[in-house]
mmCIF file of C-alpha atoms in Angstrom:
data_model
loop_
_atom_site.group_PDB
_atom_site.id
_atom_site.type_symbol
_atom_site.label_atom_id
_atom_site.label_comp_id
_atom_site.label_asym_id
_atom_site.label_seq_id
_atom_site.Cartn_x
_atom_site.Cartn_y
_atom_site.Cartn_z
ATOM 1 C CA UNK A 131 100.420 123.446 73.414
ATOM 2 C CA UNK A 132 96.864 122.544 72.312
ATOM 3 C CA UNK A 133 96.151 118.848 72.215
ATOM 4 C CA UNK A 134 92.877 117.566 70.524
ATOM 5 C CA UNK A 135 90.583 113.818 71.250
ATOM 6 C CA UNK A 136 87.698 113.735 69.215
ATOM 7 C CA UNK A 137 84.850 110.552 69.252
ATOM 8 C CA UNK A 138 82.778 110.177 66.121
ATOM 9 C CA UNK A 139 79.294 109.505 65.788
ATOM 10 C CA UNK A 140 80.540 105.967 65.234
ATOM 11 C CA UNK A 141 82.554 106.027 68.582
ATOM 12 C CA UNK A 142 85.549 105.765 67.104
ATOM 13 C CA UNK A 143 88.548 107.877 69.143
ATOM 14 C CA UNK A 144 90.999 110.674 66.194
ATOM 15 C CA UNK A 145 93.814 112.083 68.448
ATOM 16 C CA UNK A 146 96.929 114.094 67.126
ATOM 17 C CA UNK A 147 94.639 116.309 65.479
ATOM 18 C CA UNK A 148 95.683 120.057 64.631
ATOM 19 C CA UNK A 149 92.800 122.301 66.316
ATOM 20 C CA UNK A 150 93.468 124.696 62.968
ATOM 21 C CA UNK A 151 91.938 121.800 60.892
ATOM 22 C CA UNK A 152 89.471 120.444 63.128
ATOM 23 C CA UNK A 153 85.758 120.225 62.090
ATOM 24 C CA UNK A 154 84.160 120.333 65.161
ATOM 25 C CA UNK A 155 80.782 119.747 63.773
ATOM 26 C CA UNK A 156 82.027 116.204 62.503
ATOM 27 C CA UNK A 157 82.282 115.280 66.126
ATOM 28 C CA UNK A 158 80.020 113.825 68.270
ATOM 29 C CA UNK A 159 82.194 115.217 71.923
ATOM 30 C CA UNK A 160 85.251 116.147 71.701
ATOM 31 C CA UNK A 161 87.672 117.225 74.235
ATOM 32 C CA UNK A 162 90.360 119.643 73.561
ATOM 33 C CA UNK A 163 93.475 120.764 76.387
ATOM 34 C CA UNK A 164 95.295 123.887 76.582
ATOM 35 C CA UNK A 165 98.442 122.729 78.190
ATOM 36 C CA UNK A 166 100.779 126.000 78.802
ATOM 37 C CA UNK A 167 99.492 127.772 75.779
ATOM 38 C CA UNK A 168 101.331 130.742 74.277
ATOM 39 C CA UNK A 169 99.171 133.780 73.259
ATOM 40 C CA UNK A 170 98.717 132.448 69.612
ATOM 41 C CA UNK A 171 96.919 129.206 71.164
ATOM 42 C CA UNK A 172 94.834 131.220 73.674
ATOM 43 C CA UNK A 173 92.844 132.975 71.158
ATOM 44 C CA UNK A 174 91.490 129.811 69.729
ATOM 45 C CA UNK A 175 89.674 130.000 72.855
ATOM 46 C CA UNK A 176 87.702 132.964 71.073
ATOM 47 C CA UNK A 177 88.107 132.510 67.572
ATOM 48 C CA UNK A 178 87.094 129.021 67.310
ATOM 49 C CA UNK A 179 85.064 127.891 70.277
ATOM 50 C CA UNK A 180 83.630 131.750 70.486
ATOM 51 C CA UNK A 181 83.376 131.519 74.743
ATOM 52 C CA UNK A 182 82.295 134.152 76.460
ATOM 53 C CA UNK A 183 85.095 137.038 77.046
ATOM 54 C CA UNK A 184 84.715 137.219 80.951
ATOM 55 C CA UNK A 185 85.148 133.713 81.254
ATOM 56 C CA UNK A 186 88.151 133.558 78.893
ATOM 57 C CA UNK A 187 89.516 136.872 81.066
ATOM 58 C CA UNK A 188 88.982 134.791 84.266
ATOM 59 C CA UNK A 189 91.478 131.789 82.220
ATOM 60 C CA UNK A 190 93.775 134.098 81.540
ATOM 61 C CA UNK A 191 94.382 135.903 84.531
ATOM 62 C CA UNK A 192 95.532 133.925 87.348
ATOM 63 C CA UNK A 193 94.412 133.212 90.943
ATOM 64 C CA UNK A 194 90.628 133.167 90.626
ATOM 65 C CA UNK A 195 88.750 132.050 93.107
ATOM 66 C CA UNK A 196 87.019 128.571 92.547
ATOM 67 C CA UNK A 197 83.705 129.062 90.832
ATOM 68 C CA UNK A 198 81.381 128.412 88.159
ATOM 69 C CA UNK A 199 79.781 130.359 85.550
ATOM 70 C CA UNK A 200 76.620 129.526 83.330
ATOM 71 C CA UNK A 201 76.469 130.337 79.553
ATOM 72 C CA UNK A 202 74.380 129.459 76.810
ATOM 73 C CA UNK A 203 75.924 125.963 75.651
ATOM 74 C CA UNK A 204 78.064 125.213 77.872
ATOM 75 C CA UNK A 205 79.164 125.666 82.116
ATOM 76 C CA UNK A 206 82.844 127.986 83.046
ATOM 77 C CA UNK A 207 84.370 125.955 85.966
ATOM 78 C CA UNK A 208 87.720 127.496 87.846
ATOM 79 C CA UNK A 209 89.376 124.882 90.177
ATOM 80 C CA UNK A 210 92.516 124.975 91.961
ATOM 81 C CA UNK A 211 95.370 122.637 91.800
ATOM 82 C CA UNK A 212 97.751 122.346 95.011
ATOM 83 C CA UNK A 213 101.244 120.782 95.219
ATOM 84 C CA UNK A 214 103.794 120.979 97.022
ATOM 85 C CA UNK A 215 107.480 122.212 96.252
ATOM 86 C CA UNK A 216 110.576 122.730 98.278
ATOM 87 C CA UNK A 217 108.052 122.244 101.551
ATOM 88 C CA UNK A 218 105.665 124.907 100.057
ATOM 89 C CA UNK A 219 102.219 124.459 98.724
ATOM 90 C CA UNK A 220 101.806 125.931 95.054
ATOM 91 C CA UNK A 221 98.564 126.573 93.916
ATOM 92 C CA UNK A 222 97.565 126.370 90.274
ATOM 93 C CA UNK A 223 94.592 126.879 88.031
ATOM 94 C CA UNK A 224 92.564 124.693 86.070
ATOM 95 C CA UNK A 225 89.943 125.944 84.379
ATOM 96 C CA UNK A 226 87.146 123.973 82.834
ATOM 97 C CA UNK A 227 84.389 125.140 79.491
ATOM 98 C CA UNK A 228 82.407 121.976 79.878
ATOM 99 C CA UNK A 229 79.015 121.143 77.344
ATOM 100 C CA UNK A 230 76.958 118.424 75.932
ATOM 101 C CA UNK A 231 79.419 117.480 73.234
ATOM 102 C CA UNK A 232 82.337 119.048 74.230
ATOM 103 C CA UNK A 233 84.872 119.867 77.180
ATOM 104 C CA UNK A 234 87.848 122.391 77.156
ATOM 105 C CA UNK A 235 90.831 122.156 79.540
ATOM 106 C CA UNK A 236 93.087 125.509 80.352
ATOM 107 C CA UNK A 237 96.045 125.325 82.582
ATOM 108 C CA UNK A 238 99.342 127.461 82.214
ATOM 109 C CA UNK A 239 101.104 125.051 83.794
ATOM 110 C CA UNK A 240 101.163 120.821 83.285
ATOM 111 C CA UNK A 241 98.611 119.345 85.112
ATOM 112 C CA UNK A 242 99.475 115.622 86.000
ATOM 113 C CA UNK A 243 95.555 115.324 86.786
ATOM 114 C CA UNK A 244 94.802 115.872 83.361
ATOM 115 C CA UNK A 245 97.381 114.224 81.748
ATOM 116 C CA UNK A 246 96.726 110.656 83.715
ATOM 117 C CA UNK A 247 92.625 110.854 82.656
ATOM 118 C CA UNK A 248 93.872 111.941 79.347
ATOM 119 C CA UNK A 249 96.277 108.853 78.763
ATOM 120 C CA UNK A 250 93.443 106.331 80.239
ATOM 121 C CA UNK A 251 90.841 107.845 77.408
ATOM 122 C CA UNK A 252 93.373 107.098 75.139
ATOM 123 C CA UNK A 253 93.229 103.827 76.064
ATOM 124 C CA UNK A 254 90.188 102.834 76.565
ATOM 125 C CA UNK A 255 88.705 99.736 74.270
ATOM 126 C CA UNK A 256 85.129 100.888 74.126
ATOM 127 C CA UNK A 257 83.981 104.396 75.001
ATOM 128 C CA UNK A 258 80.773 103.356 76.553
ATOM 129 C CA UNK A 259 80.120 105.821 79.390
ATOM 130 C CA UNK A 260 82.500 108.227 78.552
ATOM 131 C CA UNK A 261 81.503 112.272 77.677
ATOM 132 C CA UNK A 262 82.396 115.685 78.509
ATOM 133 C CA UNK A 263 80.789 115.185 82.133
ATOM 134 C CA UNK A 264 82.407 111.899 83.035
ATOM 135 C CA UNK A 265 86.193 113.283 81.923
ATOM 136 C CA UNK A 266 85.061 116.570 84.376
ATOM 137 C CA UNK A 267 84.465 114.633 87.206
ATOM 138 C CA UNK A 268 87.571 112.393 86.692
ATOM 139 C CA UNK A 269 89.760 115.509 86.639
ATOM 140 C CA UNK A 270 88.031 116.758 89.821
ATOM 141 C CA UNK A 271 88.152 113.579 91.399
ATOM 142 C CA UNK A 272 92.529 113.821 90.433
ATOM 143 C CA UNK A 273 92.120 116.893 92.202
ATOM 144 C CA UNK A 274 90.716 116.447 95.290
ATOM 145 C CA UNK A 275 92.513 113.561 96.062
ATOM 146 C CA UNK A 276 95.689 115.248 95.478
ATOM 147 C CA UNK A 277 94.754 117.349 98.038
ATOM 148 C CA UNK A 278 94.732 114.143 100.868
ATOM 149 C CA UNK A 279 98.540 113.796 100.833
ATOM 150 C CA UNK A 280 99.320 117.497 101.843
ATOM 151 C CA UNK A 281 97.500 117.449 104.745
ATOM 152 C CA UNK A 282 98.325 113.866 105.835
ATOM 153 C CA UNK A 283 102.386 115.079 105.865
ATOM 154 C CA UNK A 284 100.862 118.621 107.370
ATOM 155 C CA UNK A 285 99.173 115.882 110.170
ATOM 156 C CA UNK A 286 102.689 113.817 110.406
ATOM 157 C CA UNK A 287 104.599 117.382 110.754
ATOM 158 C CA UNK A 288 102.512 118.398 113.440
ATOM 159 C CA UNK A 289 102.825 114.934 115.562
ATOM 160 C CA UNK A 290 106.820 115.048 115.510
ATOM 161 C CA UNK A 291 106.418 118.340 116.640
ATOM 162 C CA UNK A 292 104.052 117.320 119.206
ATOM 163 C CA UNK A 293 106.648 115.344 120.264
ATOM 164 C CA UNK A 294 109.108 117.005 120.289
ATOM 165 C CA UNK A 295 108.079 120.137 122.224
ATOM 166 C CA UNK A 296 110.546 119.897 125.388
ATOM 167 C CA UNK A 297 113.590 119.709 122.793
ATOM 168 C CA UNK A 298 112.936 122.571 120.603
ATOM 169 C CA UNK A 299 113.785 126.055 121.173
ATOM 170 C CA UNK A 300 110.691 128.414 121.440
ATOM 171 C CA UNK A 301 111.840 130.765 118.321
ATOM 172 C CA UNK A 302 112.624 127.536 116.182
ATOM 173 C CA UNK A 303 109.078 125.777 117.266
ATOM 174 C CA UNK A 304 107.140 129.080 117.026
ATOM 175 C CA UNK A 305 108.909 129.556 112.968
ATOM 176 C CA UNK A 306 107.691 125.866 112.922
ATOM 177 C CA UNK A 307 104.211 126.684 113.756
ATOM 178 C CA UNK A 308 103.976 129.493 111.962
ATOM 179 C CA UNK A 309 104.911 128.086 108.332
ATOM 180 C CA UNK A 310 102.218 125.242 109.277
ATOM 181 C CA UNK A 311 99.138 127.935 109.887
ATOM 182 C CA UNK A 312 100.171 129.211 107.054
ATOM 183 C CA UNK A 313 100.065 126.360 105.196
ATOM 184 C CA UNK A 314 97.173 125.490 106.542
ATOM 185 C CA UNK A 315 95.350 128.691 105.411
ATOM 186 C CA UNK A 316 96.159 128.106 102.171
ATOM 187 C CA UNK A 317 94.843 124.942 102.071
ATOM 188 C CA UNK A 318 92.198 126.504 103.036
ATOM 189 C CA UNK A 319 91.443 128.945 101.116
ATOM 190 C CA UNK A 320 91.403 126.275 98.108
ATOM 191 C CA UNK A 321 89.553 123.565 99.972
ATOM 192 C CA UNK A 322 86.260 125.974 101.123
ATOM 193 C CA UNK A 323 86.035 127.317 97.650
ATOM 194 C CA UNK A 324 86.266 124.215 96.097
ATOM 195 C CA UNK A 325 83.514 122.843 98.106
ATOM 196 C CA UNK A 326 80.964 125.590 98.191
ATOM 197 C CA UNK A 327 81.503 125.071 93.782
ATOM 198 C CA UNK A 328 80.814 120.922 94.497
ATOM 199 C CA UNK A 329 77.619 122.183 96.845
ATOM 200 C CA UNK A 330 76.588 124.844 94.143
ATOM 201 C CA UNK A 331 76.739 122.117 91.092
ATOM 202 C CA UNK A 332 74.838 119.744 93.349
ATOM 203 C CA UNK A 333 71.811 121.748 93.945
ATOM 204 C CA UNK A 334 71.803 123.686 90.872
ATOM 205 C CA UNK A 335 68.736 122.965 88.715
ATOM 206 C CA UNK A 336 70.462 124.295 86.059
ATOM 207 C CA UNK A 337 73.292 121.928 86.171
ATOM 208 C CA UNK A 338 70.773 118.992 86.942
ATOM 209 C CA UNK A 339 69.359 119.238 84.188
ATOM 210 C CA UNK A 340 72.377 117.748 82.107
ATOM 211 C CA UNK A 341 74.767 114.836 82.207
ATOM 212 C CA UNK A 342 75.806 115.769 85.908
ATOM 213 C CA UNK A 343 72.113 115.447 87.312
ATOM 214 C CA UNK A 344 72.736 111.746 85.774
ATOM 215 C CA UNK A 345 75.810 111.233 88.205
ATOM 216 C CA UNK A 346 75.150 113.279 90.947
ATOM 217 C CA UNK A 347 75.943 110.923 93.196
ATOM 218 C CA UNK A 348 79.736 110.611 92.100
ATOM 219 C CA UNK A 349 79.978 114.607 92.367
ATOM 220 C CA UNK A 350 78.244 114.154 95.920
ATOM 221 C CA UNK A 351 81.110 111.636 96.621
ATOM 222 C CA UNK A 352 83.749 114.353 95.732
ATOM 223 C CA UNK A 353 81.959 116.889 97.920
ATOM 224 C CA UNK A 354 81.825 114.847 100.983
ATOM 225 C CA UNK A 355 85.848 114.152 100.197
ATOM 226 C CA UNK A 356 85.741 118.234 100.560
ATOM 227 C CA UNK A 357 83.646 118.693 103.647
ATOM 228 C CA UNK A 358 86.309 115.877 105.477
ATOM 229 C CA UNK A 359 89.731 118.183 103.870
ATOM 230 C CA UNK A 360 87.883 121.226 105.303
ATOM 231 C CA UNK A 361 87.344 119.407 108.847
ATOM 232 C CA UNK A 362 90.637 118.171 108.423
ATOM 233 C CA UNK A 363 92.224 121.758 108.164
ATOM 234 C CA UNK A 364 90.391 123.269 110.506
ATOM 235 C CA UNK A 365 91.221 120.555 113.079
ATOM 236 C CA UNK A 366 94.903 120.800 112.621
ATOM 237 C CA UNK A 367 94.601 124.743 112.568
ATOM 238 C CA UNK A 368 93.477 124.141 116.003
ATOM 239 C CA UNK A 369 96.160 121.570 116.749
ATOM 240 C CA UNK A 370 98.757 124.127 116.338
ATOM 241 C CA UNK A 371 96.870 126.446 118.338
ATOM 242 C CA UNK A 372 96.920 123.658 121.527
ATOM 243 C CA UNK A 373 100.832 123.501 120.890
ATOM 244 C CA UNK A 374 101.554 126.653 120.603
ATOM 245 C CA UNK A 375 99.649 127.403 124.243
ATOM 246 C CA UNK A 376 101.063 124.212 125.721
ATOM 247 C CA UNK A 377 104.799 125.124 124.357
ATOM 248 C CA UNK A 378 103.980 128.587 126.306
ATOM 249 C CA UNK A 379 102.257 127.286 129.060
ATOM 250 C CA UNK A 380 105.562 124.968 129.184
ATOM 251 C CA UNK A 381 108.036 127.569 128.839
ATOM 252 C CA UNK A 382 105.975 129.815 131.199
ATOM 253 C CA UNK A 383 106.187 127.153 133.829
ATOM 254 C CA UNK A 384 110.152 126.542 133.584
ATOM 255 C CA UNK A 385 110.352 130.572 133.625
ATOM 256 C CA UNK A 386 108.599 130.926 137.023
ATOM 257 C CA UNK A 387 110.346 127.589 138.757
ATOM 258 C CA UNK A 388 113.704 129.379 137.584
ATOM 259 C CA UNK A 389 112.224 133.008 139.454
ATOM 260 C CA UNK A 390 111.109 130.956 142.122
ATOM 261 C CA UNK A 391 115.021 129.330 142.653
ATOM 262 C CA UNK A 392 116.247 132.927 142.205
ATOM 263 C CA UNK A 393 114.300 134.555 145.051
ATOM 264 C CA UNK A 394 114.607 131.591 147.089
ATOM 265 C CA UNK A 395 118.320 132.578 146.866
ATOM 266 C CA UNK A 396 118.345 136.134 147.306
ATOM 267 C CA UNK A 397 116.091 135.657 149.850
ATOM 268 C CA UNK A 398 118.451 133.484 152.020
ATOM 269 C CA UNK A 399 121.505 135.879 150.751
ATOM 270 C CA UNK A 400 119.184 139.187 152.153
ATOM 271 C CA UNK A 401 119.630 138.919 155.919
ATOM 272 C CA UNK A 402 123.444 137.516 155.427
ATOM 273 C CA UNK A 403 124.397 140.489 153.276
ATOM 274 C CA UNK A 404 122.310 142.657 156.028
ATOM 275 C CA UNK A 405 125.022 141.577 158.342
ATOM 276 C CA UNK A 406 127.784 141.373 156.797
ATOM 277 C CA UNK A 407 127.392 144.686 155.451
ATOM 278 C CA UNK A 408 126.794 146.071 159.034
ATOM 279 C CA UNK A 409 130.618 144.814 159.966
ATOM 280 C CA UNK A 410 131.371 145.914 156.773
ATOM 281 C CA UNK A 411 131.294 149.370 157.756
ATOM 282 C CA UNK A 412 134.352 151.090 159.266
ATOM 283 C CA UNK A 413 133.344 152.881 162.107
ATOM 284 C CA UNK A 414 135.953 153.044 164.977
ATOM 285 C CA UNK A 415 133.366 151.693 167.799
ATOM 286 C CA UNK A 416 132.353 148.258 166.717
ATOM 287 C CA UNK A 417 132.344 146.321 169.984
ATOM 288 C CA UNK A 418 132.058 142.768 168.312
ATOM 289 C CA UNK A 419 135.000 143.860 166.019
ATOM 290 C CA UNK A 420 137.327 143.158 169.131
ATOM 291 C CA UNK A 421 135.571 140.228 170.720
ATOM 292 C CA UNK A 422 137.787 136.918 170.469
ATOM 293 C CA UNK A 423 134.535 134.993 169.067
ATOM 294 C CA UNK A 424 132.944 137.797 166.926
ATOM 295 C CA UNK A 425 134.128 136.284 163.582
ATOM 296 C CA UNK A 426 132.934 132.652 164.332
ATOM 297 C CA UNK A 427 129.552 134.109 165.999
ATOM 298 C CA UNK A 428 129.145 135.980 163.102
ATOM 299 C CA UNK A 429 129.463 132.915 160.479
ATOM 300 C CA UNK A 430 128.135 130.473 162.941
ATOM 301 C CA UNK A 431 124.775 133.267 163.050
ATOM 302 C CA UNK A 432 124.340 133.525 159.344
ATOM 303 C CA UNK A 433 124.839 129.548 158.507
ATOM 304 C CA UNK A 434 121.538 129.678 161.050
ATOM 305 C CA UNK A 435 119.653 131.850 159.776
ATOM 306 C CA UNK A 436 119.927 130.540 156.034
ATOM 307 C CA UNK A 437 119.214 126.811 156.781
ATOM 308 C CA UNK A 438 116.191 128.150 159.312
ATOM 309 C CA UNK A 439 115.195 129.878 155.664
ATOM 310 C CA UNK A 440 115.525 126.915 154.052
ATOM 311 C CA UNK A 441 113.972 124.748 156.207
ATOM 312 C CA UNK A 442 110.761 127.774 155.984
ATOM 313 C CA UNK A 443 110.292 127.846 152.992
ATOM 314 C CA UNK A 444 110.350 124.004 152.571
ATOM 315 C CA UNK A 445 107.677 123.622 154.470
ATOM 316 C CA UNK A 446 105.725 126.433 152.765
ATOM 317 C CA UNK A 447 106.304 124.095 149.945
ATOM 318 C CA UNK A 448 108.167 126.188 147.541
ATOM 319 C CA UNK A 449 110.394 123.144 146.301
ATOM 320 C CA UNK A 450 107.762 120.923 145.189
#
């Protein structure tokens, strides 16, 4: 679906207009949105705006890495869009053809960032202030922001797990972990991206030169939202890494106090089995076979020589 907004030299706002009988010329901006387009729509890209073929490649095929591209009227901007679904983060392309009196949206799938700056331009009483640059850095303002909430739940996650580390199995904590690095490193891998572009467009001269020189300082805003996501990431990257060595460090712990019981046993059980195996064996000459005591002595000798073990290796300290 292509859906069209264009402002007159008089500032007046035309929407619902068909892009097949558009006059661009009688514009002074205008801002047109590929929403989902089929492949009729997505030659328009060609046919009537006449953009570059690489960068209408790079719209078509998916999963390009944030960027930006320079042409001769206009700037190529690829940006990602995360969300989450069914406790997995989906990541989504937006791609941006941005110039002095016009801007060009392309995403294949709906885009609630552009819809909401969309519907506010729509309702705007005076279009004082508003261009192609100002409705780019709304969008990528939507964006970035969006990105806040996945790693604050990523942040909660990781707390109840924190929490929770004496009550969780090892393979169900470690799956745990796990899914969270890897959500994590996608976040990442949209987040760096995303900010090297903001750091590129802020100390480009080429891109100073227009309307985003004029609000640099807003972009510069959005890039220090970027540098905190990417600390933010990288910190809880490292968060899982401290519970994953405590839950070991933990587990390693309970597994040597559990050794520790178990040759604490057999050691007490060595010398007793020692003799009860030698009157175990049946030999005909066994003179304490036929002493009157022998049996007593016998259990009277082992019951002393395990608490004497007990006693020695209590005060080697083995049960603290």
């Amino acid at each position: 679906m292509i859906n069209f907004i264009g402002i007159t030299n008089d500032n007046h706002l035309e929407k619902n207009i068909s892009i097949d009988n558009a006059v661009l010329s009688d514009y002074k901006w205008f801002w047109v949105d590929f929403s989902e387009p089929t492949d009729e729509e997505v030659k328009h890209l060609s046919d009537t705006f006449h953009f570059h073929p690489l960068a209408i490649e790079d719209c078509v095929q998916e999963f390009q890495r944030p960027k930006l591209d320079y042409y001769k009227n206009y700037t190529f901007f690829v940006t990602h869009l995360l969300k989450e679904e069914d406790e997995v983060i989906i990541k989504d392309q937006l791609d941006f053809f941005v110039g002095e009196s016009c801007i060009v949206t392309f995403h294949k799938v709906p885009s609630d960032e552009v819809l909401i700056v969309w519907n506010r331009l729509l309702a705007q009483e005076s279009l004082a202030g508003w261009d192609p640059y100002y409705i780019f850095y709304e969008i990528l303002d939507k964006i970035v922001d969006n990105y806040f909430p996945l790693i604050y739940k990523i942040e909660d996650e990781l707390e109840k797990m924190n929490d929770s580390i004496n009550k969780k199995s090892m393979n169900h904590l470690m799956n745990e972990l796990f899914e969270t690095r890897n959500m994590l490193l996608n976040l990442l891998h949209s987040v760096n991206p995303m900010r090297d572009l903001l750091y590129r467009m802020l100390n480009s001269h080429h891109l100073n030169l227009n309307r985003i020189g004029e609000r640099k300082e807003y972009f510069s805003d959005i890039y220090d939202h970027l540098l905190k996501l990417s600390d933010m990431v990288m910190t809880n990257r490292e968060v899982t890494a401290d519970i994953r060595d405590s839950y070991l460090s933990l587990n390693s712990h309970q597994t040597n106090n559990v050794m520790k019981l178990l040759t604490i046993i057999t050691s007490i059980f060595a010398p007793l089995t020692f003799i009860a195996g030698i009157y175990g064996m049946n030999f005909s000459y066994i003179p304490e076979l036929t002493w009157k005591y022998g049996y007593f002595f016998s259990l009277i000798l082992m019951a002393l020589i395990g608490l004497f073990m007990l006693l020695w290796f209590r005060r080697k300290g083995w049960f603290k």
